[in-house]
PDB file of N, CA and C in Angstrom:
ATOM      1  N   UNK A  77       0.834  -1.165   0.000  1.00 53.00           N
ATOM      2  CA  UNK A  77       0.000   0.000   0.000  1.00 53.00           C
ATOM      3  C   UNK A  77       0.890   1.243   0.000  1.00 53.00           C
ATOM      4  N   UNK A  78       0.650   2.143  -0.930  1.00 54.00           N
ATOM      5  CA  UNK A  78       1.362   3.414  -0.978  1.00 54.00           C
ATOM      6  C   UNK A  78       0.508   4.489  -0.346  1.00 54.00           C
ATOM      7  N   UNK A  79       1.122   5.230   0.527  1.00 51.00           N
ATOM      8  CA  UNK A  79       0.434   6.345   1.161  1.00 51.00           C
ATOM      9  C   UNK A  79       1.070   7.628   0.661  1.00 51.00           C
ATOM     10  N   UNK A  80       0.245   8.496   0.126  1.00 55.00           N
ATOM     11  CA  UNK A  80       0.725   9.779  -0.350  1.00 55.00           C
ATOM     12  C   UNK A  80       0.330  10.830   0.673  1.00 55.00           C
ATOM     13  N   UNK A  81       1.312  11.555   1.126  1.00 65.00           N
ATOM     14  CA  UNK A  81       1.065  12.602   2.109  1.00 65.00           C
ATOM     15  C   UNK A  81       1.278  13.940   1.423  1.00 65.00           C
ATOM     16  N   UNK A  82       0.253  14.741   1.418  1.00 74.00           N
ATOM     17  CA  UNK A  82       0.306  16.039   0.755  1.00 74.00           C
ATOM     18  C   UNK A  82       1.158  17.018   1.551  1.00 74.00           C
ATOM     19  N   UNK A  83       1.729  17.965   0.840  1.00 92.00           N
ATOM     20  CA  UNK A  83       2.484  19.016   1.515  1.00 92.00           C
ATOM     21  C   UNK A  83       1.669  20.300   1.639  1.00 92.00           C
ATOM     22  N   UNK A  84       0.406  20.252   1.197  1.00 94.00           N
ATOM     23  CA  UNK A  84      -0.487  21.401   1.247  1.00 94.00           C
ATOM     24  C   UNK A  84      -1.718  21.048   2.071  1.00 94.00           C
ATOM     25  N   UNK A  85      -2.082  21.946   2.973  1.00 94.00           N
ATOM     26  CA  UNK A  85      -3.304  21.755   3.749  1.00 94.00           C
ATOM     27  C   UNK A  85      -4.057  23.074   3.791  1.00 94.00           C
ATOM     28  N   UNK A  86      -5.309  23.042   3.345  1.00 95.00           N
ATOM     29  CA  UNK A  86      -6.168  24.223   3.345  1.00 95.00           C
ATOM     30  C   UNK A  86      -7.379  23.925   4.213  1.00 95.00           C
ATOM     31  N   UNK A  87      -7.410  24.545   5.371  1.00 94.00           N
ATOM     32  CA  UNK A  87      -8.538  24.387   6.287  1.00 94.00           C
ATOM     33  C   UNK A  87      -9.228  25.732   6.512  1.00 94.00           C
ATOM     34  N   UNK A  88      -9.077  26.618   5.545  1.00 94.00           N
ATOM     35  CA  UNK A  88      -9.680  27.942   5.675  1.00 94.00           C
ATOM     36  C   UNK A  88     -11.190  27.826   5.851  1.00 94.00           C
ATOM     37  N   UNK A  89     -11.732  28.770   6.568  1.00 94.00           N
ATOM     38  CA  UNK A  89     -13.171  28.857   6.853  1.00 94.00           C
ATOM     39  C   UNK A  89     -13.704  27.734   7.738  1.00 94.00           C
ATOM     40  N   UNK A  90     -12.832  26.963   8.345  1.00 92.00           N
ATOM     41  CA  UNK A  90     -13.264  25.903   9.262  1.00 92.00           C
ATOM     42  C   UNK A  90     -13.341  26.502  10.668  1.00 92.00           C
ATOM     43  N   UNK A  91     -14.489  27.015  11.006  1.00 89.00           N
ATOM     44  CA  UNK A  91     -14.626  27.708  12.284  1.00 89.00           C
ATOM     45  C   UNK A  91     -14.613  26.784  13.487  1.00 89.00           C
ATOM     46  N   UNK A  92     -14.638  25.505  13.264  1.00 93.00           N
ATOM     47  CA  UNK A  92     -14.565  24.568  14.385  1.00 93.00           C
ATOM     48  C   UNK A  92     -13.117  24.226  14.746  1.00 93.00           C
ATOM     49  N   UNK A  93     -12.171  24.642  13.912  1.00 94.00           N
ATOM     50  CA  UNK A  93     -10.754  24.401  14.205  1.00 94.00           C
ATOM     51  C   UNK A  93     -10.327  25.298  15.363  1.00 94.00           C
ATOM     52  N   UNK A  94      -9.633  24.712  16.314  1.00 95.00           N
ATOM     53  CA  UNK A  94      -9.158  25.449  17.483  1.00 95.00           C
ATOM     54  C   UNK A  94      -7.643  25.313  17.581  1.00 95.00           C
ATOM     55  N   UNK A  95      -7.083  25.947  18.581  1.00 96.00           N
ATOM     56  CA  UNK A  95      -5.651  25.815  18.833  1.00 96.00           C
ATOM     57  C   UNK A  95      -5.258  24.352  19.014  1.00 96.00           C
ATOM     58  N   UNK A  96      -6.109  23.590  19.675  1.00 96.00           N
ATOM     59  CA  UNK A  96      -5.825  22.174  19.873  1.00 96.00           C
ATOM     60  C   UNK A  96      -5.744  21.439  18.537  1.00 96.00           C
ATOM     61  N   UNK A  97      -6.567  21.807  17.589  1.00 95.00           N
ATOM     62  CA  UNK A  97      -6.504  21.219  16.259  1.00 95.00           C
ATOM     63  C   UNK A  97      -5.180  21.520  15.574  1.00 95.00           C
ATOM     64  N   UNK A  98      -4.674  22.733  15.762  1.00 95.00           N
ATOM     65  CA  UNK A  98      -3.377  23.078  15.180  1.00 95.00           C
ATOM     66  C   UNK A  98      -2.248  22.288  15.827  1.00 95.00           C
ATOM     67  N   UNK A  99      -2.431  21.896  17.059  1.00 95.00           N
ATOM     68  CA  UNK A  99      -1.421  21.056  17.709  1.00 95.00           C
ATOM     69  C   UNK A  99      -1.253  19.750  16.942  1.00 95.00           C
ATOM     70  N   UNK A 100      -2.359  19.165  16.505  1.00 94.00           N
ATOM     71  CA  UNK A 100      -2.287  17.919  15.741  1.00 94.00           C
ATOM     72  C   UNK A 100      -1.764  18.164  14.329  1.00 94.00           C
ATOM     73  N   UNK A 101      -2.190  19.262  13.724  1.00 94.00           N
ATOM     74  CA  UNK A 101      -1.719  19.589  12.377  1.00 94.00           C
ATOM     75  C   UNK A 101      -0.210  19.816  12.372  1.00 94.00           C
ATOM     76  N   UNK A 102       0.328  20.355  13.447  1.00 94.00           N
ATOM     77  CA  UNK A 102       1.766  20.634  13.507  1.00 94.00           C
ATOM     78  C   UNK A 102       2.608  19.361  13.460  1.00 94.00           C
ATOM     79  N   UNK A 103       1.992  18.235  13.632  1.00 93.00           N
ATOM     80  CA  UNK A 103       2.717  16.952  13.531  1.00 93.00           C
ATOM     81  C   UNK A 103       2.951  16.539  12.081  1.00 93.00           C
ATOM     82  N   UNK A 104       2.316  17.232  11.153  1.00 92.00           N
ATOM     83  CA  UNK A 104       2.495  16.951   9.723  1.00 92.00           C
ATOM     84  C   UNK A 104       3.729  17.711   9.250  1.00 92.00           C
ATOM     85  N   UNK A 105       4.883  17.241   9.656  1.00 87.00           N
ATOM     86  CA  UNK A 105       6.108  18.009   9.447  1.00 87.00           C
ATOM     87  C   UNK A 105       6.556  18.104   7.993  1.00 87.00           C
ATOM     88  N   UNK A 106       5.841  17.468   7.075  1.00 92.00           N
ATOM     89  CA  UNK A 106       6.146  17.596   5.653  1.00 92.00           C
ATOM     90  C   UNK A 106       5.403  18.771   5.008  1.00 92.00           C
ATOM     91  N   UNK A 107       4.553  19.456   5.758  1.00 95.00           N
ATOM     92  CA  UNK A 107       3.779  20.559   5.195  1.00 95.00           C
ATOM     93  C   UNK A 107       4.696  21.674   4.702  1.00 95.00           C
ATOM     94  N   UNK A 108       4.414  22.146   3.497  1.00 97.00           N
ATOM     95  CA  UNK A 108       5.110  23.317   2.979  1.00 97.00           C
ATOM     96  C   UNK A 108       4.164  24.501   2.850  1.00 97.00           C
ATOM     97  N   UNK A 109       2.874  24.224   2.724  1.00 97.00           N
ATOM     98  CA  UNK A 109       1.864  25.282   2.581  1.00 97.00           C
ATOM     99  C   UNK A 109       0.689  24.980   3.508  1.00 97.00           C
ATOM    100  N   UNK A 110       0.320  25.994   4.289  1.00 97.00           N
ATOM    101  CA  UNK A 110      -0.785  25.831   5.225  1.00 97.00           C
ATOM    102  C   UNK A 110      -1.659  27.083   5.183  1.00 97.00           C
ATOM    103  N   UNK A 111      -2.951  26.865   4.988  1.00 97.00           N
ATOM    104  CA  UNK A 111      -3.916  27.961   4.962  1.00 97.00           C
ATOM    105  C   UNK A 111      -4.981  27.680   6.012  1.00 97.00           C
ATOM    106  N   UNK A 112      -5.016  28.503   7.051  1.00 94.00           N
ATOM    107  CA  UNK A 112      -6.136  28.438   7.981  1.00 94.00           C
ATOM    108  C   UNK A 112      -6.758  29.824   8.134  1.00 94.00           C
ATOM    109  N   UNK A 113      -6.834  30.524   7.001  1.00 95.00           N
ATOM    110  CA  UNK A 113      -7.477  31.828   6.979  1.00 95.00           C
ATOM    111  C   UNK A 113      -8.941  31.727   7.380  1.00 95.00           C
ATOM    112  N   UNK A 114      -9.406  32.733   8.071  1.00 95.00           N
ATOM    113  CA  UNK A 114     -10.797  32.836   8.531  1.00 95.00           C
ATOM    114  C   UNK A 114     -11.185  31.777   9.561  1.00 95.00           C
ATOM    115  N   UNK A 115     -10.212  31.160  10.176  1.00 94.00           N
ATOM    116  CA  UNK A 115     -10.490  30.252  11.298  1.00 94.00           C
ATOM    117  C   UNK A 115     -10.436  31.114  12.562  1.00 94.00           C
ATOM    118  N   UNK A 116     -11.558  31.614  12.950  1.00 92.00           N
ATOM    119  CA  UNK A 116     -11.623  32.675  13.951  1.00 92.00           C
ATOM    120  C   UNK A 116     -11.388  32.220  15.389  1.00 92.00           C
ATOM    121  N   UNK A 117     -11.227  30.918  15.614  1.00 95.00           N
ATOM    122  CA  UNK A 117     -10.965  30.438  16.967  1.00 95.00           C
ATOM    123  C   UNK A 117      -9.486  30.221  17.245  1.00 95.00           C
ATOM    124  N   UNK A 118      -8.635  30.516  16.275  1.00 96.00           N
ATOM    125  CA  UNK A 118      -7.194  30.319  16.429  1.00 96.00           C
ATOM    126  C   UNK A 118      -6.594  31.522  17.155  1.00 96.00           C
ATOM    127  N   UNK A 119      -5.732  31.230  18.119  1.00 97.00           N
ATOM    128  CA  UNK A 119      -5.053  32.282  18.880  1.00 97.00           C
ATOM    129  C   UNK A 119      -3.540  32.087  18.771  1.00 97.00           C
ATOM    130  N   UNK A 120      -2.802  32.906  19.488  1.00 97.00           N
ATOM    131  CA  UNK A 120      -1.342  32.773  19.519  1.00 97.00           C
ATOM    132  C   UNK A 120      -0.921  31.385  19.994  1.00 97.00           C
ATOM    133  N   UNK A 121      -1.689  30.809  20.885  1.00 97.00           N
ATOM    134  CA  UNK A 121      -1.352  29.472  21.395  1.00 97.00           C
ATOM    135  C   UNK A 121      -1.279  28.454  20.250  1.00 97.00           C
ATOM    136  N   UNK A 122      -2.159  28.568  19.287  1.00 96.00           N
ATOM    137  CA  UNK A 122      -2.125  27.653  18.145  1.00 96.00           C
ATOM    138  C   UNK A 122      -0.824  27.751  17.369  1.00 96.00           C
ATOM    139  N   UNK A 123      -0.305  28.974  17.237  1.00 96.00           N
ATOM    140  CA  UNK A 123       0.964  29.165  16.540  1.00 96.00           C
ATOM    141  C   UNK A 123       2.136  28.588  17.323  1.00 96.00           C
ATOM    142  N   UNK A 124       1.978  28.447  18.623  1.00 97.00           N
ATOM    143  CA  UNK A 124       3.079  27.951  19.453  1.00 97.00           C
ATOM    144  C   UNK A 124       3.458  26.512  19.134  1.00 97.00           C
ATOM    145  N   UNK A 125       2.594  25.784  18.445  1.00 96.00           N
ATOM    146  CA  UNK A 125       2.886  24.391  18.093  1.00 96.00           C
ATOM    147  C   UNK A 125       3.662  24.271  16.784  1.00 96.00           C
ATOM    148  N   UNK A 126       3.877  25.381  16.095  1.00 94.00           N
ATOM    149  CA  UNK A 126       4.428  25.329  14.744  1.00 94.00           C
ATOM    150  C   UNK A 126       5.926  25.096  14.675  1.00 94.00           C
ATOM    151  N   UNK A 127       6.615  25.027  15.804  1.00 93.00           N
ATOM    152  CA  UNK A 127       8.060  24.838  15.776  1.00 93.00           C
ATOM    153  C   UNK A 127       8.465  23.572  15.030  1.00 93.00           C
ATOM    154  N   UNK A 128       7.554  22.627  14.897  1.00 94.00           N
ATOM    155  CA  UNK A 128       7.838  21.369  14.187  1.00 94.00           C
ATOM    156  C   UNK A 128       7.790  21.522  12.661  1.00 94.00           C
ATOM    157  N   UNK A 129       7.178  22.578  12.170  1.00 96.00           N
ATOM    158  CA  UNK A 129       6.920  22.722  10.733  1.00 96.00           C
ATOM    159  C   UNK A 129       8.092  23.400  10.020  1.00 96.00           C
ATOM    160  N   UNK A 130       9.249  22.790  10.094  1.00 95.00           N
ATOM    161  CA  UNK A 130      10.481  23.370   9.541  1.00 95.00           C
ATOM    162  C   UNK A 130      10.448  23.523   8.030  1.00 95.00           C
ATOM    163  N   UNK A 131       9.587  22.788   7.324  1.00 96.00           N
ATOM    164  CA  UNK A 131       9.509  22.870   5.866  1.00 96.00           C
ATOM    165  C   UNK A 131       8.480  23.888   5.380  1.00 96.00           C
ATOM    166  N   UNK A 132       7.735  24.483   6.291  1.00 97.00           N
ATOM    167  CA  UNK A 132       6.665  25.395   5.907  1.00 97.00           C
ATOM    168  C   UNK A 132       7.242  26.636   5.221  1.00 97.00           C
ATOM    169  N   UNK A 133       6.772  26.893   3.993  1.00 97.00           N
ATOM    170  CA  UNK A 133       7.239  28.071   3.258  1.00 97.00           C
ATOM    171  C   UNK A 133       6.128  29.097   3.052  1.00 97.00           C
ATOM    172  N   UNK A 134       4.876  28.685   3.183  1.00 98.00           N
ATOM    173  CA  UNK A 134       3.730  29.572   2.965  1.00 98.00           C
ATOM    174  C   UNK A 134       2.721  29.355   4.085  1.00 98.00           C
ATOM    175  N   UNK A 135       2.266  30.460   4.667  1.00 98.00           N
ATOM    176  CA  UNK A 135       1.270  30.394   5.728  1.00 98.00           C
ATOM    177  C   UNK A 135       0.262  31.515   5.530  1.00 98.00           C
ATOM    178  N   UNK A 136      -1.004  31.147   5.536  1.00 97.00           N
ATOM    179  CA  UNK A 136      -2.071  32.144   5.428  1.00 97.00           C
ATOM    180  C   UNK A 136      -2.886  32.133   6.708  1.00 97.00           C
ATOM    181  N   UNK A 137      -2.902  33.293   7.377  1.00 97.00           N
ATOM    182  CA  UNK A 137      -3.649  33.448   8.619  1.00 97.00           C
ATOM    183  C   UNK A 137      -4.654  34.593   8.517  1.00 97.00           C
ATOM    184  N   UNK A 138      -4.950  35.024   7.310  1.00 97.00           N
ATOM    185  CA  UNK A 138      -5.855  36.158   7.097  1.00 97.00           C
ATOM    186  C   UNK A 138      -7.192  35.944   7.815  1.00 97.00           C
ATOM    187  N   UNK A 139      -7.712  37.012   8.375  1.00 96.00           N
ATOM    188  CA  UNK A 139      -8.986  37.027   9.095  1.00 96.00           C
ATOM    189  C   UNK A 139      -8.968  36.213  10.394  1.00 96.00           C
ATOM    190  N   UNK A 140      -7.791  35.837  10.861  1.00 96.00           N
ATOM    191  CA  UNK A 140      -7.679  35.192  12.174  1.00 96.00           C
ATOM    192  C   UNK A 140      -7.515  36.317  13.194  1.00 96.00           C
ATOM    193  N   UNK A 141      -8.611  36.820  13.663  1.00 95.00           N
ATOM    194  CA  UNK A 141      -8.640  38.060  14.416  1.00 95.00           C
ATOM    195  C   UNK A 141      -8.116  37.965  15.848  1.00 95.00           C
ATOM    196  N   UNK A 142      -7.837  36.763  16.326  1.00 96.00           N
ATOM    197  CA  UNK A 142      -7.331  36.611  17.688  1.00 96.00           C
ATOM    198  C   UNK A 142      -5.809  36.496  17.745  1.00 96.00           C
ATOM    199  N   UNK A 143      -5.152  36.446  16.590  1.00 97.00           N
ATOM    200  CA  UNK A 143      -3.691  36.371  16.547  1.00 97.00           C
ATOM    201  C   UNK A 143      -3.124  37.781  16.688  1.00 97.00           C
ATOM    202  N   UNK A 144      -2.102  37.908  17.544  1.00 97.00           N
ATOM    203  CA  UNK A 144      -1.483  39.208  17.814  1.00 97.00           C
ATOM    204  C   UNK A 144       0.004  39.173  17.480  1.00 97.00           C
ATOM    205  N   UNK A 145       0.668  40.291  17.687  1.00 96.00           N
ATOM    206  CA  UNK A 145       2.118  40.356  17.484  1.00 96.00           C
ATOM    207  C   UNK A 145       2.848  39.288  18.298  1.00 96.00           C
ATOM    208  N   UNK A 146       2.348  38.994  19.488  1.00 96.00           N
ATOM    209  CA  UNK A 146       2.993  37.989  20.340  1.00 96.00           C
ATOM    210  C   UNK A 146       3.051  36.623  19.667  1.00 96.00           C
ATOM    211  N   UNK A 147       2.090  36.319  18.823  1.00 95.00           N
ATOM    212  CA  UNK A 147       2.093  35.036  18.125  1.00 95.00           C
ATOM    213  C   UNK A 147       3.204  34.911  17.103  1.00 95.00           C
ATOM    214  N   UNK A 148       3.677  36.052  16.597  1.00 92.00           N
ATOM    215  CA  UNK A 148       4.736  36.024  15.581  1.00 92.00           C
ATOM    216  C   UNK A 148       6.031  35.435  16.116  1.00 92.00           C
ATOM    217  N   UNK A 149       6.263  35.505  17.421  1.00 92.00           N
ATOM    218  CA  UNK A 149       7.513  34.961  17.962  1.00 92.00           C
ATOM    219  C   UNK A 149       7.630  33.465  17.683  1.00 92.00           C
ATOM    220  N   UNK A 150       6.500  32.789  17.551  1.00 95.00           N
ATOM    221  CA  UNK A 150       6.527  31.357  17.260  1.00 95.00           C
ATOM    222  C   UNK A 150       6.883  31.080  15.797  1.00 95.00           C
ATOM    223  N   UNK A 151       6.649  32.040  14.951  1.00 96.00           N
ATOM    224  CA  UNK A 151       6.956  31.860  13.527  1.00 96.00           C
ATOM    225  C   UNK A 151       8.437  32.028  13.241  1.00 96.00           C
ATOM    226  N   UNK A 152       9.180  32.609  14.152  1.00 94.00           N
ATOM    227  CA  UNK A 152      10.612  32.813  13.923  1.00 94.00           C
ATOM    228  C   UNK A 152      11.382  31.499  13.927  1.00 94.00           C
ATOM    229  N   UNK A 153      10.762  30.429  14.380  1.00 92.00           N
ATOM    230  CA  UNK A 153      11.394  29.105  14.371  1.00 92.00           C
ATOM    231  C   UNK A 153      11.225  28.381  13.042  1.00 92.00           C
ATOM    232  N   UNK A 154      10.644  29.055  12.046  1.00 96.00           N
ATOM    233  CA  UNK A 154      10.355  28.431  10.755  1.00 96.00           C
ATOM    234  C   UNK A 154      11.321  28.981   9.703  1.00 96.00           C
ATOM    235  N   UNK A 155      12.475  28.353   9.549  1.00 95.00           N
ATOM    236  CA  UNK A 155      13.526  28.915   8.697  1.00 95.00           C
ATOM    237  C   UNK A 155      13.160  29.012   7.217  1.00 95.00           C
ATOM    238  N   UNK A 156      12.212  28.229   6.756  1.00 97.00           N
ATOM    239  CA  UNK A 156      11.842  28.235   5.337  1.00 97.00           C
ATOM    240  C   UNK A 156      10.616  29.081   5.028  1.00 97.00           C
ATOM    241  N   UNK A 157      10.041  29.736   6.038  1.00 97.00           N
ATOM    242  CA  UNK A 157       8.847  30.540   5.814  1.00 97.00           C
ATOM    243  C   UNK A 157       9.201  31.754   4.953  1.00 97.00           C
ATOM    244  N   UNK A 158       8.607  31.812   3.773  1.00 98.00           N
ATOM    245  CA  UNK A 158       8.898  32.882   2.807  1.00 98.00           C
ATOM    246  C   UNK A 158       7.709  33.817   2.606  1.00 98.00           C
ATOM    247  N   UNK A 159       6.493  33.292   2.733  1.00 98.00           N
ATOM    248  CA  UNK A 159       5.299  34.096   2.495  1.00 98.00           C
ATOM    249  C   UNK A 159       4.326  33.922   3.661  1.00 98.00           C
ATOM    250  N   UNK A 160       3.919  35.048   4.214  1.00 98.00           N
ATOM    251  CA  UNK A 160       2.907  35.065   5.265  1.00 98.00           C
ATOM    252  C   UNK A 160       1.810  36.020   4.838  1.00 98.00           C
ATOM    253  N   UNK A 161       0.609  35.498   4.670  1.00 98.00           N
ATOM    254  CA  UNK A 161      -0.548  36.333   4.367  1.00 98.00           C
ATOM    255  C   UNK A 161      -1.329  36.547   5.653  1.00 98.00           C
ATOM    256  N   UNK A 162      -1.421  37.803   6.050  1.00 97.00           N
ATOM    257  CA  UNK A 162      -2.091  38.134   7.307  1.00 97.00           C
ATOM    258  C   UNK A 162      -3.047  39.301   7.098  1.00 97.00           C
ATOM    259  N   UNK A 163      -3.821  39.234   6.032  1.00 97.00           N
ATOM    260  CA  UNK A 163      -4.792  40.287   5.744  1.00 97.00           C
ATOM    261  C   UNK A 163      -5.882  40.310   6.824  1.00 97.00           C
ATOM    262  N   UNK A 164      -6.256  41.495   7.224  1.00 95.00           N
ATOM    263  CA  UNK A 164      -7.354  41.726   8.167  1.00 95.00           C
ATOM    264  C   UNK A 164      -7.126  41.060   9.530  1.00 95.00           C
ATOM    265  N   UNK A 165      -5.878  40.925   9.915  1.00 95.00           N
ATOM    266  CA  UNK A 165      -5.528  40.507  11.278  1.00 95.00           C
ATOM    267  C   UNK A 165      -5.302  41.795  12.052  1.00 95.00           C
ATOM    268  N   UNK A 166      -6.343  42.316  12.627  1.00 94.00           N
ATOM    269  CA  UNK A 166      -6.336  43.660  13.196  1.00 94.00           C
ATOM    270  C   UNK A 166      -5.445  43.817  14.431  1.00 94.00           C
ATOM    271  N   UNK A 167      -5.076  42.706  15.059  1.00 96.00           N
ATOM    272  CA  UNK A 167      -4.234  42.793  16.249  1.00 96.00           C
ATOM    273  C   UNK A 167      -2.749  42.645  15.921  1.00 96.00           C
ATOM    274  N   UNK A 168      -2.425  42.531  14.656  1.00 96.00           N
ATOM    275  CA  UNK A 168      -1.035  42.502  14.221  1.00 96.00           C
ATOM    276  C   UNK A 168      -0.663  43.921  13.790  1.00 96.00           C
ATOM    277  N   UNK A 169       0.390  44.440  14.397  1.00 96.00           N
ATOM    278  CA  UNK A 169       0.780  45.825  14.158  1.00 96.00           C
ATOM    279  C   UNK A 169       2.036  45.910  13.298  1.00 96.00           C
ATOM    280  N   UNK A 170       2.359  47.126  12.926  1.00 95.00           N
ATOM    281  CA  UNK A 170       3.581  47.371  12.160  1.00 95.00           C
ATOM    282  C   UNK A 170       4.803  46.890  12.941  1.00 95.00           C
ATOM    283  N   UNK A 171       4.789  47.086  14.247  1.00 94.00           N
ATOM    284  CA  UNK A 171       5.907  46.656  15.090  1.00 94.00           C
ATOM    285  C   UNK A 171       6.096  45.138  15.015  1.00 94.00           C
ATOM    286  N   UNK A 172       5.007  44.396  15.071  1.00 94.00           N
ATOM    287  CA  UNK A 172       5.099  42.939  14.970  1.00 94.00           C
ATOM    288  C   UNK A 172       5.652  42.490  13.626  1.00 94.00           C
ATOM    289  N   UNK A 173       5.217  43.149  12.572  1.00 95.00           N
ATOM    290  CA  UNK A 173       5.705  42.830  11.231  1.00 95.00           C
ATOM    291  C   UNK A 173       7.204  43.117  11.126  1.00 95.00           C
ATOM    292  N   UNK A 174       7.627  44.266  11.650  1.00 94.00           N
ATOM    293  CA  UNK A 174       9.042  44.631  11.608  1.00 94.00           C
ATOM    294  C   UNK A 174       9.904  43.639  12.380  1.00 94.00           C
ATOM    295  N   UNK A 175       9.401  43.201  13.521  1.00 92.00           N
ATOM    296  CA  UNK A 175      10.140  42.222  14.320  1.00 92.00           C
ATOM    297  C   UNK A 175      10.313  40.912  13.560  1.00 92.00           C
ATOM    298  N   UNK A 176       9.248  40.440  12.937  1.00 94.00           N
ATOM    299  CA  UNK A 176       9.331  39.192  12.174  1.00 94.00           C
ATOM    300  C   UNK A 176      10.260  39.355  10.974  1.00 94.00           C
ATOM    301  N   UNK A 177      10.206  40.496  10.323  1.00 95.00           N
ATOM    302  CA  UNK A 177      11.100  40.763   9.190  1.00 95.00           C
ATOM    303  C   UNK A 177      12.567  40.741   9.608  1.00 95.00           C
ATOM    304  N   UNK A 178      12.866  41.218  10.797  1.00 94.00           N
ATOM    305  CA  UNK A 178      14.255  41.194  11.285  1.00 94.00           C
ATOM    306  C   UNK A 178      14.732  39.771  11.548  1.00 94.00           C
ATOM    307  N   UNK A 179      13.845  38.919  12.015  1.00 94.00           N
ATOM    308  CA  UNK A 179      14.227  37.543  12.382  1.00 94.00           C
ATOM    309  C   UNK A 179      14.268  36.607  11.188  1.00 94.00           C
ATOM    310  N   UNK A 180      13.349  36.801  10.231  1.00 95.00           N
ATOM    311  CA  UNK A 180      13.298  35.967   9.024  1.00 95.00           C
ATOM    312  C   UNK A 180      13.583  36.877   7.830  1.00 95.00           C
ATOM    313  N   UNK A 181      14.818  36.899   7.415  1.00 91.00           N
ATOM    314  CA  UNK A 181      15.285  37.876   6.423  1.00 91.00           C
ATOM    315  C   UNK A 181      14.598  37.767   5.068  1.00 91.00           C
ATOM    316  N   UNK A 182      14.165  36.572   4.662  1.00 94.00           N
ATOM    317  CA  UNK A 182      13.618  36.375   3.314  1.00 94.00           C
ATOM    318  C   UNK A 182      12.095  36.316   3.273  1.00 94.00           C
ATOM    319  N   UNK A 183      11.451  36.685   4.356  1.00 97.00           N
ATOM    320  CA  UNK A 183       9.995  36.572   4.399  1.00 97.00           C
ATOM    321  C   UNK A 183       9.326  37.777   3.743  1.00 97.00           C
ATOM    322  N   UNK A 184       8.192  37.514   3.096  1.00 97.00           N
ATOM    323  CA  UNK A 184       7.323  38.568   2.592  1.00 97.00           C
ATOM    324  C   UNK A 184       6.011  38.462   3.363  1.00 97.00           C
ATOM    325  N   UNK A 185       5.620  39.576   3.951  1.00 96.00           N
ATOM    326  CA  UNK A 185       4.403  39.606   4.754  1.00 96.00           C
ATOM    327  C   UNK A 185       3.386  40.496   4.053  1.00 96.00           C
ATOM    328  N   UNK A 186       2.225  39.940   3.813  1.00 96.00           N
ATOM    329  CA  UNK A 186       1.142  40.679   3.163  1.00 96.00           C
ATOM    330  C   UNK A 186       0.033  40.903   4.180  1.00 96.00           C
ATOM    331  N   UNK A 187      -0.329  42.183   4.344  1.00 92.00           N
ATOM    332  CA  UNK A 187      -1.402  42.511   5.283  1.00 92.00           C
ATOM    333  C   UNK A 187      -2.150  43.735   4.856  1.00 92.00           C
TER     334      UNK A 187
END
């Protein structure tokens, strides 16, 4: 039996997804692209599980209104993260973006 494991996961608009759900998703260490935009129950705690996702190059958190600048500190452990979409994340400030840009030199942040 061959098992194919995708490197892309799109769970956008899944309002039942919580931080605990992201804990399980973070075990998929082959992920390169993850979209959980508009998952309004996700907080900074959910991002704290992402240290395992070393291959992640694209992350979309747009409309995740509970994520703040403090959550960005967990993203600094992702050396391959190149694109972060954070549109309409009202609790993410210019200061948080600047801090992440200093830590991940090749990242592009869209907000």
